[in-house]
XYZ file of C-alpha atoms in Angstrom:
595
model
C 13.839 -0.128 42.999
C 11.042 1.970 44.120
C 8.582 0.600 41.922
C 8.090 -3.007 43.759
C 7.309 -0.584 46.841
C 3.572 -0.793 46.094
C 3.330 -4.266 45.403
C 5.408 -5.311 48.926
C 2.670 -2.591 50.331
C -0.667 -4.640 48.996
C 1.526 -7.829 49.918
C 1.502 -6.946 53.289
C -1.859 -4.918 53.332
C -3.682 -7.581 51.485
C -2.185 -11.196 52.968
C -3.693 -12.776 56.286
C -0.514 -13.666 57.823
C 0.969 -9.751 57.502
C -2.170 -7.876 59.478
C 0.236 -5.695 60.470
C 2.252 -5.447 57.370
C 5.539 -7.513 59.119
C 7.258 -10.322 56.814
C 9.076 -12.952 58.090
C 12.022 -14.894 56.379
C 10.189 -17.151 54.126
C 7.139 -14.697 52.363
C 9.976 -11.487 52.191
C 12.075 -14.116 49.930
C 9.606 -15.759 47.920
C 8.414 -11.955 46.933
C 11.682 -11.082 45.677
C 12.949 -14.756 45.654
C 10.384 -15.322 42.590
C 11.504 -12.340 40.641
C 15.153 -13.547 40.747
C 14.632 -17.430 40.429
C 12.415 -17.025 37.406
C 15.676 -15.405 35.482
C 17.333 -18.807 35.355
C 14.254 -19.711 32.769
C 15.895 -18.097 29.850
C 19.553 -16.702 31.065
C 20.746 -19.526 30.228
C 20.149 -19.557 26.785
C 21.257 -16.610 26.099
C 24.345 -17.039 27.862
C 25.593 -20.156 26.257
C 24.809 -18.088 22.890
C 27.782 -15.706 23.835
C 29.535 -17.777 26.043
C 29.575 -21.332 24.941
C 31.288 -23.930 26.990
C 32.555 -21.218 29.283
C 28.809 -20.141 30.263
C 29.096 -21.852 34.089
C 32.009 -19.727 34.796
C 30.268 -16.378 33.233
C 27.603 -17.219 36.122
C 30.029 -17.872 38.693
C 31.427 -14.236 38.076
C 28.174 -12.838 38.242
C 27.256 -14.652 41.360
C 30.687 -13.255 42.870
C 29.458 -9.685 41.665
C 26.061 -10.105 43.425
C 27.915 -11.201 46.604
C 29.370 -7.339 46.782
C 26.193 -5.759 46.116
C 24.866 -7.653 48.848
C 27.191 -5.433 51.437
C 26.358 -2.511 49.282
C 22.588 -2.691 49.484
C 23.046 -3.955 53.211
C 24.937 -0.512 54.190
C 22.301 1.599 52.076
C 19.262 0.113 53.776
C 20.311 -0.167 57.278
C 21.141 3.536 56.545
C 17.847 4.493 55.204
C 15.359 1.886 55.976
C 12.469 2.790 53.909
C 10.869 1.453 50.589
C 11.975 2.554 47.290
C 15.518 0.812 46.709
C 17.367 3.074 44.082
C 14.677 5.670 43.880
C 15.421 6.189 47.617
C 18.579 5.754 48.094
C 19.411 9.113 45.604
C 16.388 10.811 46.853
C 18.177 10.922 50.217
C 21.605 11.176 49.237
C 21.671 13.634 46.432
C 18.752 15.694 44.746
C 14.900 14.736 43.308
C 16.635 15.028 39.499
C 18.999 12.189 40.320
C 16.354 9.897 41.747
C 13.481 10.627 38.925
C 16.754 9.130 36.826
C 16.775 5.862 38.316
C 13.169 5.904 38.892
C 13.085 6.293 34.944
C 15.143 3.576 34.368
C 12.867 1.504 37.218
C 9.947 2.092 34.959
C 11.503 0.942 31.784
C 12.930 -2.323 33.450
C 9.394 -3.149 35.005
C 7.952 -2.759 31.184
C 10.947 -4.896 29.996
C 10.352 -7.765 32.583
C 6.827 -7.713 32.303
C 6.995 -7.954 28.939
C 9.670 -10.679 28.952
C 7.941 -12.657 31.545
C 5.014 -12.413 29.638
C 6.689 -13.422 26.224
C 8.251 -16.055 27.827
C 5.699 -17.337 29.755
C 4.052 -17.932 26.361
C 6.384 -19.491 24.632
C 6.342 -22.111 28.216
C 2.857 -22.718 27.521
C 3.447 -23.051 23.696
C 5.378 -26.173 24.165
C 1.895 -27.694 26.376
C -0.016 -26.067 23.220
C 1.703 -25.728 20.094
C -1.562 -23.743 18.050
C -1.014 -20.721 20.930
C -0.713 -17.633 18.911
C 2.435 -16.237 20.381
C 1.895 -12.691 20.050
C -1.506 -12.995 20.405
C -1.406 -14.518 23.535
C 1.580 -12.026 24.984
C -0.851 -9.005 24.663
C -3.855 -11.131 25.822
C -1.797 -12.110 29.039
C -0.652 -8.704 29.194
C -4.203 -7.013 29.206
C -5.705 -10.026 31.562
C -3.276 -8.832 34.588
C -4.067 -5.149 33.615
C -7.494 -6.010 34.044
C -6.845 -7.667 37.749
C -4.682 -4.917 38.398
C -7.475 -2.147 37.607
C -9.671 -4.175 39.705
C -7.507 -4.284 42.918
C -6.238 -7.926 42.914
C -2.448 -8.343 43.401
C -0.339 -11.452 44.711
C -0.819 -12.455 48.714
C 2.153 -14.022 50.755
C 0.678 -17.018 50.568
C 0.632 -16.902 46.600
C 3.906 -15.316 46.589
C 5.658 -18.914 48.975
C 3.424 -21.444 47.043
C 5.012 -19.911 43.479
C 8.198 -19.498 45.092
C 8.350 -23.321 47.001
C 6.817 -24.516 43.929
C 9.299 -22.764 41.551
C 12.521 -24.017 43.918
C 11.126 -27.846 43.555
C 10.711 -27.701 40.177
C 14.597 -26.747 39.959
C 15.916 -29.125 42.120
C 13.203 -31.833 40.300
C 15.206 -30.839 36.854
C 18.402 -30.254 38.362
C 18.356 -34.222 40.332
C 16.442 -36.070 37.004
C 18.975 -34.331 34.848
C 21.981 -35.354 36.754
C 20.922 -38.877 36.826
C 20.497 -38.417 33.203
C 23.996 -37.985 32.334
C 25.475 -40.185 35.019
C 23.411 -43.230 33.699
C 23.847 -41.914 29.514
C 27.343 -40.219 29.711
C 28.906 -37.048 29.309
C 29.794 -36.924 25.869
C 27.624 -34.582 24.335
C 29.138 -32.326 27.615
C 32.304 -33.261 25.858
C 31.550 -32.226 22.657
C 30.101 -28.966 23.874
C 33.060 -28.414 25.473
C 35.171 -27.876 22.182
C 32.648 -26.490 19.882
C 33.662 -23.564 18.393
C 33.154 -20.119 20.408
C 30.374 -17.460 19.182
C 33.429 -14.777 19.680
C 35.978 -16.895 18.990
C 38.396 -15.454 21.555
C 37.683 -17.211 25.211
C 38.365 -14.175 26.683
C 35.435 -12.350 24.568
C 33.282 -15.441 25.348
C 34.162 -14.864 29.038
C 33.250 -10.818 28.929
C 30.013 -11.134 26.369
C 28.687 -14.275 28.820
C 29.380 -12.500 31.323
C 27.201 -9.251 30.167
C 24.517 -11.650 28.809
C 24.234 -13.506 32.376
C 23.774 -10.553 34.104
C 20.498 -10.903 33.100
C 20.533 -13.668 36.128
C 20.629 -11.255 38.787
C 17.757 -9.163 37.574
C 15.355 -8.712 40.904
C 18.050 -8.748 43.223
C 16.864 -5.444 43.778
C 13.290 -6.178 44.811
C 13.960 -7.014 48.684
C 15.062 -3.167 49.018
C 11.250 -1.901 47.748
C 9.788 -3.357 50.574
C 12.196 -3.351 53.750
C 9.849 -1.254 55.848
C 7.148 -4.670 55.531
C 10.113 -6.668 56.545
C 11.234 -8.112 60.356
C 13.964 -6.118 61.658
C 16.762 -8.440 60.311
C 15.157 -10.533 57.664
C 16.525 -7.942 55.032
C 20.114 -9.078 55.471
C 18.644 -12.996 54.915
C 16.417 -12.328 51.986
C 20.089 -10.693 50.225
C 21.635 -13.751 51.673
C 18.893 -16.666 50.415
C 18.657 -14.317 46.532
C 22.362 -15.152 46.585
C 22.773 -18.726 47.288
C 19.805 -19.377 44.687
C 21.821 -17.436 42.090
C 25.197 -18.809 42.792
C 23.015 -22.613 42.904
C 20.913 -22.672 40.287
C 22.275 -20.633 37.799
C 25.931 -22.250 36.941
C 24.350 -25.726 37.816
C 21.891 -25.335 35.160
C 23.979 -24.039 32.337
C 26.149 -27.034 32.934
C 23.153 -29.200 33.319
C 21.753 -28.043 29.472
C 25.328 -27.965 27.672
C 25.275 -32.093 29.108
C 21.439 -32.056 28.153
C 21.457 -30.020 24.564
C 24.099 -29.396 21.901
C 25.304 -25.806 21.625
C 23.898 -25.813 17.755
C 20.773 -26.217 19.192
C 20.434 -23.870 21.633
C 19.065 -21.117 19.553
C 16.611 -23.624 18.297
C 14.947 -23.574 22.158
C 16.257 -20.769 23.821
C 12.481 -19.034 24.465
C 12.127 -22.590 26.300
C 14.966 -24.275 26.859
C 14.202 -25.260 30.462
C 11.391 -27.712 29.444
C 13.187 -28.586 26.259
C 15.691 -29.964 28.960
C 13.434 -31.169 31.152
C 11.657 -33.483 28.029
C 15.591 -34.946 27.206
C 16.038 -35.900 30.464
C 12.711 -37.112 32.075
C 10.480 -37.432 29.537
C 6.904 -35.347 28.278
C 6.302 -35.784 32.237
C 8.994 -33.255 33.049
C 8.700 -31.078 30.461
C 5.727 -30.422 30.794
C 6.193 -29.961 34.641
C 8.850 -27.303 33.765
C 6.404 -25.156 31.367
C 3.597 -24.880 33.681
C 5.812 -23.991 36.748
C 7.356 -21.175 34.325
C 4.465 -20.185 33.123
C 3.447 -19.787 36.705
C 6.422 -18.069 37.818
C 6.640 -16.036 34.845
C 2.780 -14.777 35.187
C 3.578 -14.126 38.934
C 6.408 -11.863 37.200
C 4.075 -9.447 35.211
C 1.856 -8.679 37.495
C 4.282 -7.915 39.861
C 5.325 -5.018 37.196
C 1.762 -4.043 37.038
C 1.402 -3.857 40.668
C 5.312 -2.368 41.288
C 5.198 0.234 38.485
C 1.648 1.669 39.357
C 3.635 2.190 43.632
C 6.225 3.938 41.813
C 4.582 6.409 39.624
C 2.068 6.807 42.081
C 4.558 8.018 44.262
C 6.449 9.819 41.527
C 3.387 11.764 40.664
C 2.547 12.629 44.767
C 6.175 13.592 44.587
C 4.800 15.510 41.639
C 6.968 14.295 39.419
C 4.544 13.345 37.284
C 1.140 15.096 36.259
C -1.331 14.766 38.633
C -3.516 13.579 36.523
C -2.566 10.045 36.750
C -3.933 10.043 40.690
C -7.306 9.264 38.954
C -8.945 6.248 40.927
C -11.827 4.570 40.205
C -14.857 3.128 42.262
C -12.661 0.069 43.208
C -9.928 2.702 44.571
C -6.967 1.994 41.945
C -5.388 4.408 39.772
C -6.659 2.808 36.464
C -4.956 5.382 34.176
C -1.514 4.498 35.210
C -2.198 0.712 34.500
C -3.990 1.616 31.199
C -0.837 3.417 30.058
C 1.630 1.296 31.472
C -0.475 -1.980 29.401
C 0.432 0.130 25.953
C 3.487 1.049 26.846
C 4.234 -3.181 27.127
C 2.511 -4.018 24.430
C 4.655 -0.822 22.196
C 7.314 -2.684 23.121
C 6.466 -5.963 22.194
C 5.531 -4.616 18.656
C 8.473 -2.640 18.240
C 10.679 -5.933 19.397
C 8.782 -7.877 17.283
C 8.928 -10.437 20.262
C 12.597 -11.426 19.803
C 13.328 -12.364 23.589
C 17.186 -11.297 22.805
C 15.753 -7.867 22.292
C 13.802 -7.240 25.165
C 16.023 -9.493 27.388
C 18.936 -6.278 25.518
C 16.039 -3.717 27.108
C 15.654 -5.309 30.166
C 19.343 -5.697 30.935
C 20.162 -2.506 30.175
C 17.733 -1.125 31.856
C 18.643 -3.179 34.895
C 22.266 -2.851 35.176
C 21.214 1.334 35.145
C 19.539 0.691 38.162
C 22.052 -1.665 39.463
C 24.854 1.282 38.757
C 22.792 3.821 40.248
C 22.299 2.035 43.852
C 26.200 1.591 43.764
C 26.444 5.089 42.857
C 23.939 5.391 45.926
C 26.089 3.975 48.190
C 29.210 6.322 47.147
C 27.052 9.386 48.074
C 26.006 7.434 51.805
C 29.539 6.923 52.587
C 30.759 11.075 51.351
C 27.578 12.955 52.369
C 25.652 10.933 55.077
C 28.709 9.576 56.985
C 27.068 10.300 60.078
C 24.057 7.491 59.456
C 24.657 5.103 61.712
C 24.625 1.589 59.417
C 24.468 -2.032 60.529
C 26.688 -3.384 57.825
C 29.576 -1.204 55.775
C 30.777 -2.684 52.618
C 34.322 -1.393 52.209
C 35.392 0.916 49.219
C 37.300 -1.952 46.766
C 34.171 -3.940 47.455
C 31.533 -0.959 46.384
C 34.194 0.491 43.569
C 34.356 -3.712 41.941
C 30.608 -3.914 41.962
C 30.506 -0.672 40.171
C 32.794 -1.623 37.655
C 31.864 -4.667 37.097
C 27.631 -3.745 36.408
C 28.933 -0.655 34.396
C 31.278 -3.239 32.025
C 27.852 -5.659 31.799
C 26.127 -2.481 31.147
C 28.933 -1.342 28.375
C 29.361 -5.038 27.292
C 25.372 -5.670 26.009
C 25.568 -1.749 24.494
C 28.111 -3.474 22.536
C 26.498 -6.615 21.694
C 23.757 -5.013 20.533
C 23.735 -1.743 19.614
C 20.005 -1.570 18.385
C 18.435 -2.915 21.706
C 20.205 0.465 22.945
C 18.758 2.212 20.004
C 15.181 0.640 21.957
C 16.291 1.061 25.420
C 17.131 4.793 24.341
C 13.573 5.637 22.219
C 11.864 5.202 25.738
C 14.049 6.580 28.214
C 14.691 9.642 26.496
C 10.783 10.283 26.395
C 10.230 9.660 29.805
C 13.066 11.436 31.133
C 11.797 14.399 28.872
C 8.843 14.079 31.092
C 10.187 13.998 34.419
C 12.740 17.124 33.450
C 9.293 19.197 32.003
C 7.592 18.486 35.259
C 11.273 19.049 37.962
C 11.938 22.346 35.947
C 7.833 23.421 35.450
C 8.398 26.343 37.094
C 11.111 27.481 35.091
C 9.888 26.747 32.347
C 6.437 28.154 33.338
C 8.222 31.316 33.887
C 10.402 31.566 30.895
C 7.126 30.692 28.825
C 5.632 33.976 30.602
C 8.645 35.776 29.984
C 7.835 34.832 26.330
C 4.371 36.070 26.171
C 4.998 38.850 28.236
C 7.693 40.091 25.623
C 5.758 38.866 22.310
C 2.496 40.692 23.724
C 4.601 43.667 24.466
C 6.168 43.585 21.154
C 2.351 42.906 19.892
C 1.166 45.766 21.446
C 3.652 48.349 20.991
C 2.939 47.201 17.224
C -0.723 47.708 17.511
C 0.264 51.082 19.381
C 1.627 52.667 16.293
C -1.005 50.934 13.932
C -3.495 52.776 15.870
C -2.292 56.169 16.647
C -1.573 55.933 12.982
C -4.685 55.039 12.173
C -6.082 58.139 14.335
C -3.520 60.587 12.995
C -5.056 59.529 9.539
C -8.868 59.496 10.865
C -7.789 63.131 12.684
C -5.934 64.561 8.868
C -9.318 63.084 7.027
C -11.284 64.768 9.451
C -9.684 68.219 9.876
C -10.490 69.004 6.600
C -12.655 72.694 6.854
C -16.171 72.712 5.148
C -17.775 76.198 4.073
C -21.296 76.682 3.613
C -22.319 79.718 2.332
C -25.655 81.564 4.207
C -27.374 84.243 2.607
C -29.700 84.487 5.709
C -30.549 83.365 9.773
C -33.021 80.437 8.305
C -32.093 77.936 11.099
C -33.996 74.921 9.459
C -31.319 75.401 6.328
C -28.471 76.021 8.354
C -29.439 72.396 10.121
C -30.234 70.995 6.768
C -26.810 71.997 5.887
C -25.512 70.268 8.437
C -27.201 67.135 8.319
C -26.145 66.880 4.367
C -22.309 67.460 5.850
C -22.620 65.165 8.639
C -24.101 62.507 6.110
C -21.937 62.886 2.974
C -18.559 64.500 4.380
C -15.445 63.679 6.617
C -14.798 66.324 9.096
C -15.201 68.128 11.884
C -15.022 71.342 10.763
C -17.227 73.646 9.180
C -17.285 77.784 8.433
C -20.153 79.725 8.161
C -20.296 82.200 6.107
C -22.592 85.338 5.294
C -21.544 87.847 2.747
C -22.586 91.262 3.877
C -22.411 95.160 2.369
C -21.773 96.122 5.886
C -22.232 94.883 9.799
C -25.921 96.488 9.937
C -26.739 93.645 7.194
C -25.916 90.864 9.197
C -28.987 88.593 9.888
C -30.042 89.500 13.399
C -30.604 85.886 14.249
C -27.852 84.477 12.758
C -25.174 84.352 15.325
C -27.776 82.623 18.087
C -28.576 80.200 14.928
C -25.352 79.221 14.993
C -24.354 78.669 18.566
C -27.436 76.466 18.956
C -26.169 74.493 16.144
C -22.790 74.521 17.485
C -24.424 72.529 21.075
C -26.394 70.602 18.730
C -23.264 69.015 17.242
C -20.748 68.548 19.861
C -18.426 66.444 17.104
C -18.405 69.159 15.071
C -16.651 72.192 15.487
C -18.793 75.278 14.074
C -17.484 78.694 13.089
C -19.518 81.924 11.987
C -17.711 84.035 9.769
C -19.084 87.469 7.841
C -17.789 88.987 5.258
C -18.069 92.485 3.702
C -17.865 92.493 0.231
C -20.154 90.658 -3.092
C -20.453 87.020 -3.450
C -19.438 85.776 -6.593
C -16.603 83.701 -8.183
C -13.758 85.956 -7.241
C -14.295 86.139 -3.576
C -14.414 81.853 -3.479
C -11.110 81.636 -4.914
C -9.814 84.353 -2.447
C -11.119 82.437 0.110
C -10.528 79.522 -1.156
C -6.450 80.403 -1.661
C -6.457 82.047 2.101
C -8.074 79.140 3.315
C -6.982 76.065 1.965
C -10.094 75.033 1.319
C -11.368 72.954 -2.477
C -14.071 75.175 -3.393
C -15.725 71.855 -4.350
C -15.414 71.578 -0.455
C -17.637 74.754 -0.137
C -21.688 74.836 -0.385
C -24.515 76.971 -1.061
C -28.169 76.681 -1.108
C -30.320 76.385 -4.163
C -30.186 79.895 -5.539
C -33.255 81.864 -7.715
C -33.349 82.689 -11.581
C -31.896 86.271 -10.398
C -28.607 85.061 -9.472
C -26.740 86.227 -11.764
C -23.640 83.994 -11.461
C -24.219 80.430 -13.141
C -23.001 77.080 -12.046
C -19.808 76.512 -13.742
C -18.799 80.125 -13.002
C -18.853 79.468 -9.187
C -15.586 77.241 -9.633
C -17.468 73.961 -8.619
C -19.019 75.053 -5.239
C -21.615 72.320 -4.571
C -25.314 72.880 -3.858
C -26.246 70.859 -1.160
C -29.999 72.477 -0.201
């Protein structure tokens, strides 16, 4: 998987015996070797849990599937030889959507195993120190490594074969005190195991569900392929090879080892630490608690390997800009910090929501695993139909490609079945996070069909606001085109403004009428028609008109001109008039005095 890219990278960048970033048989395997080898640690309880007495041969069958996948990754690396496993393999084969899928997946299996290794670790270390808060301690281990990660520390080579040599003894230690166990104490609690009723019932069932559950085994098989470009030419084939005999080894021996060692019953009892459980009915407190601090070891070595594997993948999801670029943030010590940070609560959300129940998160882990698995055999499909041309160093034939396949896909249908809820899990986080990836592959599309959006609302807005306004200004314009009269006796310019002034003040409109009633033309005011087309410049909103009249002022001739005009004589002034007018107030029809 692409993920353990990074971590081979600072391997090779940060050990003394890799200046120039080239691993040899040895360090290449104990990087991956300790990833795969620390599985044994609790796939065999829960193996024997769904298997029972047939649990050796469940392992068997998975050892047989890993020795297909070893021509299958073969042929895909010597085809592409570059970091990134899965992630890789459908990034060059098929298209970036494909690969973010498996590099989805990736993610989710790194927070799985290093929460796993993590739990289990503790539990290891519980059995040395029985007052160790267990959840307590998984989050505290958890944020210790995220600390070391944010400040640049990751495992050397030489860490990686001391954990790894150290690990392999310890194995062969229980394996060789355990043996000589039941040859000097006898085999019959083997016997007895050996008939005790099946979990399923049905030995074929036992078979399939032991099968699913051991697949667990096999989980870091995968690892070798993240970091072939820090590899010797032609220690990539070996590290498959040496992954594969410690499977096929270890794995069956010790299920048959702990159903001599521990009664079936009792499994369930010890299954976070069966290992030293075994070790302690065999050897003694000596070897048990041997067995918890090499597993604690091992598993520790395990979580920050996530750390440092799932900060080289989504750091090169995100310069693939997959991911926001956001998360390229480094700090002062050069480390992308906010990728740990979020990766830490993503573990510990898990943890919660598991409530710590290693069958759960072993059901997450799994799942997500066997994905990945699928997806590299899928991988090789699209090598051999679109890239047929790469020239390869191995080939694994179709039957063996289309069995390994089928066989991860039923251990991948098999746990859904077993436990329908740790898919319910295994879903609530890869939905999210392929939600994520999809958002930022289709950004631009979506970018564009969110402009689309606004483009149309704001259209939709505006036309809206269109009509509100020229509404609005229709209404303003009707308000405002109502005609004023003011009646003028004489050319007074100082009334005639004061006239206006008391309209412009008190009235809506733009319009206003002049008017002078006159006996004849002679008696027009001389100045009047200058008056007014000063007043006219004077107030440009206004529109001013001079009209005379001959005839007599007085009530009749408003409503004449009131009827030919359409104008309220309450909408037509005069100025204060003398005690010689001889028309009162109320006889004027309401025309307002406004001087």
């Amino acid at each position: 998987m692409a993920a353990k890219t990074a971590r081979s990278q600072s391997t090779a960048s940060e050990a003394g015996s890799f200046e120039h970033g080239i691993l040899s048989e040895l360090p290449a395997t104990a990087i991956c070797g300790n990833d795969i080898t620390s599985s044994c640690l609790y796939v065999s309880a829960l193996s024997i849990l769904q298997a029972g007495q047939w649990e050796p041969f469940a392992l068997l069958m998975v050892a047989a599937v890993l020795f297909l996948f070893r021509s299958i990754y073969a042929e895909v690396v010597g085809a592409l030889p570059l970091n990134g496993g899965a992630y890789n393999a459908l990034l060059n084969t098929t298209s970036k959507s494909w690969a973010s899928v498996a590099a989805c997946l990736t993610i989710l299996s790194y927070m799985a195993t290093a929460v796993i290794s993590a739990n289990e670790a503790v539990h290891y270390a519980h059995s040395l120190w029985h007052g160790l808060p267990l959840i307590a301690a998984t989050i505290g281990l958890l944020a210790f490594f995220m600390v070391l990660t944010i400040f640049g520390i990751t495992e050397s080579a030489t860490v990686a074969v001391v954990i790894f040599l150290t690990h392999i003894t310890t194995l062969t230690l229980l394996l060789g005190v355990g043996g000589y166990y039941v040859a000097t104490h006898g085999t019959e609690l083997l016997m007895q195991n050996l008939q005790a009723p099946l979990e399923h019932g049905d030995p074929v069932k036992a078979l399939f569900f032991g099968f699913c559950a051991a697949m667990l085994g096999i989980s870091g098989f995968e690892s070798s392929a993240n970091f072939v470009e820090e590899q010797k030419e032609g220690v990539f084939p070996k590290t498959l090879r040496n992954m594969w005999v410690a499977v096929s080894v270890f794995n069956p021996t010790m299920a048959l080892l702990a159903l001599a060692l521990v009664p079936v019953v009792g499994v369930d009892e010890h299954r976070e630490a069966l290992l030293a459980h075994m070790g302690g009915q065999a050897g003694g407190q000596w070897l048990s608690w041997l067995v918890s601090v090499d597993a604690t070891l091992v598993l520790s070595g395990a979580v920050l390997t996530s750390y440092v594997g799932v900060n080289g993948l989504v750091r090169r999801m995100t310069l693939d800009r997959c991911l926001p670029q956001f998360l390229l943030k480094t700090n002062r010590r050069g480390t992308t910090h906010r990728i740990i940070i979020i990766f830490f609560l993503l573990t510990v959300s898990v943890l919660l929501i598991t409530d710590a129940k290693i069958e759960a998160l072993a059901g997450v882990y799994t799942l997500s695993f066997l994905a990945v698995m699928a997806l590299f055999a899928f991988g090789n499909v699209l090598l051999k139909v679109r890239r047929a041309r790469l020239p390869r160093p191995v080939k694994a034939s179709w039957l063996s490609v289309l069995i390994g396949l089928s066989a991860v896909l039923a251990g991948l249908a098999g746990n859904a079945l077993m436990h329908p809820d740790y898919l319910r899990i295994f879903l609530q986080y890869f939905i999210p996070a392929l939600a994520i990836i999809a958002v930022m592959l289709g950004r631009i599309s979506l970018l564009t069909g969110c402009l689309f959006v606004v483009r149309t609302i704001s259209t939709s807005i505006s036309q809206f606001m269109n009509r509100i306004s020229v509404s609005i200004i229709t209404k303003i314009d009707q308000i405002n085109s109502q005609q004023m009269v003011f009646f003028t006796r004489g050319d007074n310019i100082a009334n005639l403004n004061s006239a206006m002034l008391y309209v412009k003040k008190n009235e809506h409109t733009n319009r206003i009428k002049f008017v002078t009633v006159v006996k004849d033309q002679d008696s027009v005011p001389p100045k009047l028609s200058h008056d007014v087309e000063f007043l006219d410049k004077a107030y440009p909103e206004i529109d001013i008109e001079l009209v005379v009249i001959e005839g007599v002022f007085g009530p009749e001739l408003i409503r004449e001109l009131s009827q030919e005009w359409g104008i309220p004589t309450n909408l037509m002034f005069i100025g204060s008039h003398g005690g010689r007018f001889r028309f009162d107030q109320a006889s004027l029809g309401g025309v307002r005095l406004i001087i």
